[in-house]
């Protein structure tokens, strides 16, 4: 008998219904296993994710080599957990600034604010605070000043899609892409 937990419930019924060579349809699996269609859909999806069975064609399932070994030994090679898709980035002023920085080569705060197009009373000030925090954390490189004396920057650490978050308490920067907190070096 196979070790059971909540994720492997009914796997033994599918294993009993499938032999190593046959490709069974959902109707045949329903008849042989005694499971309902809903139960079959859940169990077969988990087994496909764990590479225990494969879909040979639409609605037709067959044991894989891993599944044959699991059936023979009674041990499932890994816990089966659903794969959760990554959450899309939230739409915020700093997320828009980060997206524009990632697409740009060099940029100034005014260019970022114009491209981000977010209704704030003083968007240049907010963008400047964010750029300063990213510079202190090592995400930006300061370049020679622009034509009217404005600060220019280049992104030096493009860590991913999600914008780094600046802590209002200690000024550290948390990067949700790498899941690391980066302390900011105070500069005079």
Coordinates of N, CA and C in Angstrom, one line a residue:
X1 N 0.8 -1.2 0.0 CA 0.0 0.0 0.0 C 0.9 1.2 0.0
X2 N 0.5 2.3 -0.7 CA 1.2 3.5 -0.9 C 1.0 4.4 0.3
X3 N 2.1 5.2 0.7 CA 2.0 6.2 1.7 C 1.0 7.2 1.2
X4 N 0.1 7.6 2.1 CA -0.9 8.6 1.7 C -0.8 9.9 2.5
X5 N -1.0 11.0 1.8 CA -1.3 12.2 2.5 C -2.4 12.9 1.7
X6 N -2.7 14.2 2.0 CA -3.8 14.8 1.3 C -3.5 15.0 -0.2
X7 N -2.3 15.1 -0.6 CA -2.0 15.3 -2.0 C -1.9 14.0 -2.8
X8 N -1.8 12.9 -2.2 CA -1.7 11.6 -2.9 C -2.9 10.8 -2.8
X9 N -4.0 11.3 -2.2 CA -5.2 10.6 -2.1 C -5.7 10.2 -3.4
X10 N -6.1 9.0 -3.6 CA -6.6 8.3 -4.8 C -5.5 8.0 -5.8
X11 N -4.3 8.3 -5.6 CA -3.2 7.9 -6.6 C -3.2 6.4 -6.8
X12 N -3.4 5.6 -5.7 CA -3.4 4.2 -5.8 C -4.5 3.7 -6.7
X13 N -5.6 4.3 -6.8 CA -6.7 3.9 -7.7 C -6.3 4.1 -9.1
X14 N -5.7 5.2 -9.4 CA -5.2 5.5 -10.8 C -4.1 4.5 -11.1
X15 N -3.2 4.2 -10.2 CA -2.1 3.3 -10.5 C -2.7 1.9 -10.8
X16 N -3.7 1.5 -10.0 CA -4.4 0.2 -10.2 C -5.0 0.1 -11.6
X17 N -5.6 1.2 -12.0 CA -6.3 1.3 -13.3 C -5.4 1.3 -14.5
X18 N -4.2 1.9 -14.3 CA -3.3 2.0 -15.4 C -2.2 0.9 -15.4
X19 N -2.0 0.2 -16.5 CA -0.8 -0.6 -16.5 C 0.3 0.1 -17.3
X20 N 1.4 -0.4 -17.5 CA 2.6 0.3 -18.1 C 2.4 0.7 -19.5
X21 N 1.6 0.0 -20.3 CA 1.6 0.3 -21.7 C 0.3 0.9 -22.2
X22 N -0.8 0.7 -21.5 CA -2.1 1.2 -22.0 C -2.3 2.7 -21.8
X23 N -3.0 3.3 -22.8 CA -3.4 4.7 -22.7 C -4.9 4.6 -22.4
X24 N -5.3 5.0 -21.2 CA -6.7 4.9 -20.9 C -7.4 6.3 -21.0
X25 N -8.6 6.3 -21.5 CA -9.4 7.6 -21.5 C -10.0 7.9 -20.1
X26 N -10.5 9.1 -20.0 CA -11.1 9.4 -18.7 C -12.3 8.5 -18.4
X27 N -13.1 8.1 -19.5 CA -14.2 7.2 -19.2 C -13.8 5.9 -18.7
X28 N -12.7 5.3 -19.2 CA -12.2 4.1 -18.8 C -11.6 4.2 -17.4
X29 N -10.9 5.3 -17.1 CA -10.4 5.5 -15.7 C -11.5 5.7 -14.7
X30 N -12.6 6.4 -15.1 CA -13.7 6.6 -14.2 C -14.3 5.2 -13.9
X31 N -14.5 4.4 -14.9 CA -15.1 3.0 -14.6 C -14.2 2.2 -13.8
X32 N -12.9 2.1 -14.1 CA -11.9 1.2 -13.4 C -11.6 1.7 -12.0
X33 N -11.5 3.0 -11.8 CA -11.1 3.6 -10.5 C -12.2 3.8 -9.5
X34 N -13.4 4.0 -10.1 CA -14.5 4.3 -9.2 C -14.6 5.8 -8.7
X35 N -13.7 6.6 -9.3 CA -13.7 8.0 -8.9 C -14.7 8.8 -9.8
X36 N -15.1 10.0 -9.3 CA -16.0 10.8 -10.1 C -15.1 11.6 -11.1
X37 N -15.7 12.3 -12.1 CA -15.0 13.1 -13.0 C -14.2 14.2 -12.4
X38 N -14.8 14.8 -11.4 CA -14.1 15.9 -10.7 C -12.9 15.4 -9.9
X39 N -13.1 14.3 -9.2 CA -11.9 13.7 -8.5 C -10.8 13.3 -9.5
X40 N -11.2 12.7 -10.7 CA -10.3 12.3 -11.7 C -9.5 13.5 -12.2
X41 N -10.2 14.6 -12.5 CA -9.6 15.8 -13.0 C -8.5 16.3 -12.0
X42 N -8.8 16.3 -10.7 CA -7.8 16.8 -9.7 C -6.7 15.9 -9.6
X43 N -6.9 14.6 -9.5 CA -5.9 13.6 -9.3 C -5.0 13.5 -10.5
X44 N -5.5 13.4 -11.7 CA -4.7 13.3 -12.9 C -3.9 14.6 -13.1
X45 N -4.4 15.7 -12.8 CA -3.6 17.0 -12.9 C -2.4 16.9 -12.0
X46 N -2.6 16.5 -10.7 CA -1.5 16.4 -9.8 C -0.5 15.4 -10.2
X47 N -1.0 14.3 -10.8 CA -0.1 13.2 -11.2 C 0.7 13.6 -12.5
X48 N 0.1 14.4 -13.3 CA 0.8 14.9 -14.5 C 1.9 15.9 -14.0
X49 N 1.6 16.8 -13.1 CA 2.5 17.7 -12.5 C 3.7 17.0 -11.9
X50 N 3.5 15.9 -11.3 CA 4.5 15.1 -10.6 C 5.2 14.2 -11.6
X51 N 4.8 14.2 -12.9 CA 5.4 13.4 -13.9 C 5.2 11.9 -13.7
X52 N 4.1 11.5 -13.0 CA 3.8 10.1 -12.8 C 3.0 9.6 -13.9
X53 N 2.2 10.4 -14.6 CA 1.4 10.0 -15.8 C 1.6 11.1 -16.8
X54 N 1.3 10.8 -18.0 CA 1.4 11.8 -19.1 C 0.1 11.7 -19.9
X55 N -0.2 12.8 -20.6 CA -1.3 12.8 -21.5 C -0.8 12.5 -22.9
X56 N -1.2 11.3 -23.4 CA -0.7 10.9 -24.7 C -1.5 11.7 -25.8
X57 N -2.7 11.9 -25.5 CA -3.6 12.8 -26.4 C -4.7 13.3 -25.5
X58 N -5.5 14.1 -26.0 CA -6.6 14.7 -25.3 C -7.4 13.7 -24.5
X59 N -7.4 13.8 -23.2 CA -8.2 12.9 -22.4 C -7.7 11.4 -22.3
X60 N -6.5 11.2 -22.6 CA -6.0 9.8 -22.6 C -4.7 9.8 -21.8
X61 N -4.6 9.0 -20.8 CA -3.4 9.0 -19.9 C -2.7 7.7 -19.9
X62 N -1.4 7.8 -19.6 CA -0.5 6.6 -19.6 C 0.6 6.8 -18.5
X63 N 1.0 5.8 -17.8 CA 2.0 5.9 -16.8 C 3.4 6.2 -17.5
X64 N 4.2 7.0 -16.8 CA 5.5 7.3 -17.2 C 6.5 6.4 -16.6
X65 N 7.7 6.4 -16.9 CA 8.7 5.6 -16.2 C 8.8 5.9 -14.7
X66 N 8.6 7.1 -14.3 CA 8.6 7.5 -12.9 C 7.3 7.0 -12.3
X67 N 6.2 7.0 -13.0 CA 5.0 6.5 -12.5 C 5.0 5.0 -12.3
X68 N 5.7 4.3 -13.3 CA 5.8 2.8 -13.2 C 6.6 2.4 -11.9
X69 N 7.7 3.2 -11.7 CA 8.6 3.0 -10.5 C 7.8 3.2 -9.2
X70 N 7.0 4.3 -9.2 CA 6.2 4.6 -8.0 C 5.2 3.6 -7.8
X71 N 4.6 3.1 -8.8 CA 3.6 2.0 -8.7 C 4.2 0.7 -8.1
X72 N 5.4 0.4 -8.6 CA 6.1 -0.8 -8.2 C 6.5 -0.7 -6.8
X73 N 7.1 0.4 -6.4 CA 7.7 0.6 -5.1 C 6.7 1.1 -4.0
X74 N 5.7 1.8 -4.5 CA 4.7 2.4 -3.5 C 5.1 3.7 -3.0
X75 N 6.2 4.3 -3.4 CA 6.7 5.6 -3.0 C 6.6 6.6 -4.1
X76 N 6.0 7.7 -3.7 CA 5.9 8.8 -4.7 C 7.1 9.7 -4.5
X77 N 7.8 10.0 -5.6 CA 9.1 10.7 -5.5 C 9.2 12.0 -4.9
X78 N 8.1 12.8 -5.0 CA 8.1 14.2 -4.4 C 6.7 14.6 -4.0
X79 N 6.6 15.5 -3.0 CA 5.3 16.0 -2.7 C 4.7 16.8 -3.9
X80 N 3.5 16.6 -4.1 CA 2.8 17.3 -5.2 C 2.2 18.5 -4.7
X81 N 2.6 19.7 -5.2 CA 2.1 21.0 -4.8 C 1.7 21.7 -6.0
X82 N 0.6 22.5 -6.0 CA 0.2 23.3 -7.2 C 1.3 24.3 -7.5
X83 N 1.5 24.6 -8.7 CA 2.4 25.7 -9.1 C 1.6 27.0 -9.2
X84 N 2.0 28.0 -8.4 CA 1.4 29.2 -8.4 C 2.0 30.2 -9.3
X85 N 1.3 30.8 -10.3 CA 2.0 31.7 -11.2 C 2.4 33.0 -10.4
X86 N 3.4 33.6 -10.9 CA 3.9 34.9 -10.3 C 2.9 36.0 -10.5
X87 N 2.7 36.8 -9.4 CA 1.8 37.9 -9.4 C 2.3 39.0 -10.3
X88 N 1.4 39.6 -11.1 CA 1.9 40.7 -11.9 C 2.3 41.9 -11.0
X89 N 3.2 42.8 -11.5 CA 3.6 43.9 -10.7 C 2.4 44.9 -10.5
X90 N 2.3 45.5 -9.3 CA 1.2 46.5 -9.1 C 1.5 47.7 -9.9
X91 N 0.4 48.5 -10.2 CA 0.6 49.7 -10.9 C 0.7 50.8 -9.9
X92 N 2.0 51.3 -9.7 CA 2.2 52.4 -8.8 C 3.3 53.3 -9.5
X93 N 3.5 54.5 -8.9 CA 4.4 55.4 -9.4 C 5.8 54.9 -9.5
X94 N 6.2 54.2 -8.4 CA 7.6 53.7 -8.3 C 7.7 52.5 -9.3
X95 N 6.7 51.7 -9.4 CA 6.8 50.6 -10.4 C 6.9 51.1 -11.8
X96 N 6.2 52.2 -12.1 CA 6.3 52.8 -13.4 C 7.7 53.3 -13.6
X97 N 8.2 54.0 -12.6 CA 9.6 54.5 -12.7 C 10.6 53.4 -13.0
X98 N 10.5 52.3 -12.2 CA 11.4 51.2 -12.4 C 11.3 50.6 -13.8
X99 N 10.1 50.5 -14.3 CA 9.9 49.9 -15.7 C 10.5 50.8 -16.7
X100 N 10.4 52.1 -16.6 CA 11.0 53.0 -17.5 C 12.6 53.0 -17.4
X101 N 13.1 52.9 -16.1 CA 14.5 52.7 -15.9 C 15.1 51.5 -16.6
X102 N 14.3 50.4 -16.5 CA 14.8 49.1 -17.1 C 14.8 49.2 -18.7
X103 N 13.9 50.0 -19.2 CA 13.9 50.1 -20.7 C 14.9 51.2 -21.2
X104 N 15.3 52.1 -20.4 CA 16.1 53.2 -20.8 C 17.6 52.9 -20.7
X105 N 18.4 53.6 -21.5 CA 19.8 53.5 -21.3 C 20.2 54.4 -20.2
X106 N 20.3 55.7 -20.5 CA 20.5 56.7 -19.5 C 19.3 57.5 -19.3
X107 N 19.1 58.1 -18.1 CA 17.9 58.9 -17.9 C 18.1 59.9 -16.8
X108 N 17.2 60.9 -16.8 CA 17.2 61.9 -15.8 C 15.8 61.8 -15.1
X109 N 15.7 62.4 -13.9 CA 14.5 62.3 -13.1 C 13.3 62.8 -13.9
X110 N 13.5 63.9 -14.6 CA 12.4 64.6 -15.3 C 11.9 63.7 -16.4
X111 N 12.8 62.9 -17.1 CA 12.4 62.0 -18.2 C 11.5 60.9 -17.6
X112 N 12.0 60.4 -16.4 CA 11.2 59.3 -15.8 C 9.8 59.7 -15.4
X113 N 9.7 60.9 -14.8 CA 8.4 61.4 -14.4 C 7.5 61.6 -15.6
X114 N 8.0 62.1 -16.7 CA 7.2 62.3 -17.9 C 6.7 61.0 -18.5
X115 N 7.6 60.0 -18.5 CA 7.2 58.7 -19.0 C 6.3 57.9 -18.1
X116 N 6.4 58.1 -16.8 CA 5.6 57.4 -15.8 C 4.2 57.9 -15.8
X117 N 4.0 59.3 -16.0 CA 2.7 59.9 -16.1 C 1.8 59.5 -15.0
X118 N 2.1 59.9 -13.8 CA 1.4 59.6 -12.6 C 0.9 60.9 -11.9
X119 N -0.3 61.0 -11.5 CA -0.8 62.3 -10.9 C -0.4 62.4 -9.4
X120 N 0.7 63.1 -9.2 CA 1.2 63.5 -7.9 C 1.4 65.0 -7.9
X121 N 1.4 65.6 -6.7 CA 1.6 67.0 -6.6 C 3.0 67.4 -6.9
X122 N 4.0 66.7 -6.5 CA 5.4 66.9 -6.8 C 6.1 65.6 -7.2
X123 N 5.8 65.2 -8.4 CA 6.4 63.9 -8.9 C 7.9 63.9 -9.0
X124 N 8.5 65.1 -9.3 CA 9.9 65.1 -9.5 C 10.6 64.9 -8.1
X125 N 10.0 65.4 -7.1 CA 10.6 65.2 -5.7 C 10.5 63.8 -5.3
X126 N 9.4 63.1 -5.6 CA 9.2 61.7 -5.2 C 10.2 60.8 -6.0
X127 N 10.3 61.2 -7.3 CA 11.2 60.4 -8.2 C 12.7 60.6 -7.7
X128 N 13.0 61.8 -7.3 CA 14.4 62.1 -6.8 C 14.7 61.3 -5.5
X129 N 13.7 61.2 -4.6 CA 13.9 60.4 -3.4 C 14.1 58.9 -3.8
X130 N 13.4 58.4 -4.7 CA 13.5 57.0 -5.1 C 14.8 56.7 -5.8
X131 N 15.2 57.7 -6.7 CA 16.5 57.5 -7.4 C 17.7 57.6 -6.4
X132 N 17.6 58.5 -5.4 CA 18.6 58.6 -4.4 C 18.8 57.3 -3.6
X133 N 17.6 56.7 -3.2 CA 17.7 55.4 -2.4 C 18.2 54.3 -3.3
X134 N 17.8 54.2 -4.6 CA 18.4 53.2 -5.4 C 19.9 53.4 -5.7
X135 N 20.3 54.7 -5.8 CA 21.7 54.9 -6.0 C 22.5 54.5 -4.7
X136 N 22.0 54.8 -3.5 CA 22.7 54.4 -2.3 C 22.8 52.9 -2.1
X137 N 21.8 52.2 -2.7 CA 21.7 50.7 -2.6 C 22.5 50.0 -3.7
X138 N 23.1 50.8 -4.6 CA 23.9 50.3 -5.7 C 23.2 49.9 -6.9
X139 N 21.9 50.3 -7.1 CA 21.2 50.0 -8.3 C 21.4 50.9 -9.4
X140 N 21.9 52.1 -9.1 CA 22.1 53.2 -10.1 C 23.5 53.6 -10.1
X141 N 24.0 54.0 -11.3 CA 25.3 54.7 -11.4 C 25.0 56.1 -11.8
X142 N 25.7 57.1 -11.1 CA 25.5 58.5 -11.5 C 26.5 58.8 -12.6
X143 N 26.0 59.5 -13.6 CA 26.8 59.8 -14.8 C 27.0 61.3 -14.8
X144 N 27.9 61.8 -15.7 CA 28.1 63.3 -15.8 C 26.8 64.0 -16.0
X145 N 26.7 65.2 -15.5 CA 25.4 66.0 -15.5 C 25.0 66.2 -17.0
X146 N 23.7 66.4 -17.1 CA 23.1 66.6 -18.4 C 23.3 68.1 -18.9
X147 N 22.7 68.5 -20.0 CA 22.9 69.8 -20.6 C 22.5 70.9 -19.7
X148 N 21.5 70.8 -18.8 CA 21.1 71.9 -18.0 C 21.5 71.6 -16.5
X149 N 22.5 70.8 -16.3 CA 23.0 70.6 -15.0 C 22.2 69.5 -14.2
X150 N 21.3 68.8 -14.9 CA 20.5 67.8 -14.2 C 21.3 66.5 -14.1
X151 N 21.0 65.8 -13.0 CA 21.7 64.5 -12.7 C 21.2 63.5 -13.7
X152 N 22.2 62.7 -14.2 CA 21.8 61.6 -15.2 C 22.3 60.3 -14.5
X153 N 21.5 59.2 -14.8 CA 21.7 57.9 -14.2 C 21.7 56.8 -15.2
X154 N 22.2 55.7 -14.8 CA 22.1 54.5 -15.6 C 21.9 53.3 -14.6
X155 N 21.0 52.4 -15.0 CA 20.7 51.3 -14.1 C 21.8 50.3 -14.1
X156 N 22.4 50.0 -13.0 CA 23.5 49.1 -12.9 C 23.1 47.7 -12.5
X157 N 22.0 47.6 -11.8 CA 21.6 46.3 -11.3 C 20.1 46.1 -11.6
X158 N 19.9 45.5 -12.8 CA 18.5 45.2 -13.2 C 18.1 43.8 -12.7
X159 N 17.5 43.8 -11.6 CA 17.2 42.6 -10.9 C 15.9 41.9 -11.3
X160 N 15.1 42.5 -12.1 CA 13.9 41.9 -12.5 C 12.7 42.8 -12.7
X161 N 11.5 42.2 -12.9 CA 10.3 43.0 -13.2 C 9.8 43.9 -12.1
X162 N 9.9 43.4 -10.9 CA 9.3 44.1 -9.8 C 10.2 45.2 -9.2
X163 N 9.6 46.4 -8.9 CA 10.4 47.5 -8.4 C 10.9 47.3 -7.0
X164 N 12.1 47.6 -6.8 CA 12.6 47.5 -5.4 C 11.8 48.5 -4.5
X165 N 11.6 48.1 -3.2 CA 10.8 48.8 -2.3 C 11.8 49.5 -1.3
X166 N 11.6 50.8 -1.1 CA 12.4 51.5 -0.1 C 11.7 51.6 1.2
X167 N 12.4 51.2 2.3 CA 11.8 51.3 3.6 C 11.8 52.7 4.1
X168 N 10.7 53.1 4.7 CA 10.6 54.5 5.2 C 11.2 54.6 6.6
X169 N 11.5 53.4 7.2 CA 12.0 53.4 8.6 C 13.5 53.6 8.5
X170 N 14.3 52.8 7.8 CA 15.7 52.9 7.8 C 16.3 53.2 6.5
X171 N 15.5 53.3 5.5 CA 16.0 53.7 4.1 C 16.6 52.5 3.4
X172 N 16.5 51.3 3.9 CA 17.0 50.1 3.2 C 16.1 49.8 2.0
X173 N 16.7 49.1 1.1 CA 15.9 48.7 -0.1 C 15.7 47.2 -0.1
X174 N 14.4 46.8 -0.2 CA 14.1 45.4 -0.4 C 13.8 45.1 -1.8
X175 N 14.4 44.1 -2.4 CA 14.2 43.7 -3.8 C 13.4 42.5 -3.8
X176 N 12.1 42.6 -4.3 CA 11.2 41.4 -4.3 C 11.6 40.4 -5.4
X177 N 12.5 40.8 -6.3 CA 12.9 39.9 -7.4 C 14.0 38.9 -6.8
X178 N 14.9 39.4 -6.0 CA 15.9 38.5 -5.4 C 15.6 38.1 -3.9
X179 N 14.5 38.8 -3.4 CA 14.1 38.6 -2.0 C 15.2 38.9 -1.0
X180 N 15.9 40.0 -1.3 CA 17.0 40.4 -0.4 C 16.8 41.9 0.0
X181 N 17.2 42.2 1.2 CA 17.2 43.6 1.7 C 18.6 44.1 1.5
X182 N 18.7 45.3 0.9 CA 20.0 45.9 0.7 C 20.2 47.1 1.5
X183 N 21.1 47.2 2.4 CA 21.3 48.4 3.2 C 21.8 49.5 2.3
X184 N 21.4 50.7 2.6 CA 21.8 51.9 1.9 C 23.0 52.5 2.5
X185 N 24.0 52.8 1.7 CA 25.2 53.5 2.2 C 24.9 55.0 2.3
X186 N 25.0 55.6 3.4 CA 24.8 57.0 3.6 C 25.9 57.8 2.9
X187 N 25.5 58.7 2.1 CA 26.5 59.5 1.4 C 26.3 61.0 1.7
X188 N 27.4 61.7 1.9 CA 27.3 63.1 2.2 C 27.2 63.9 1.0

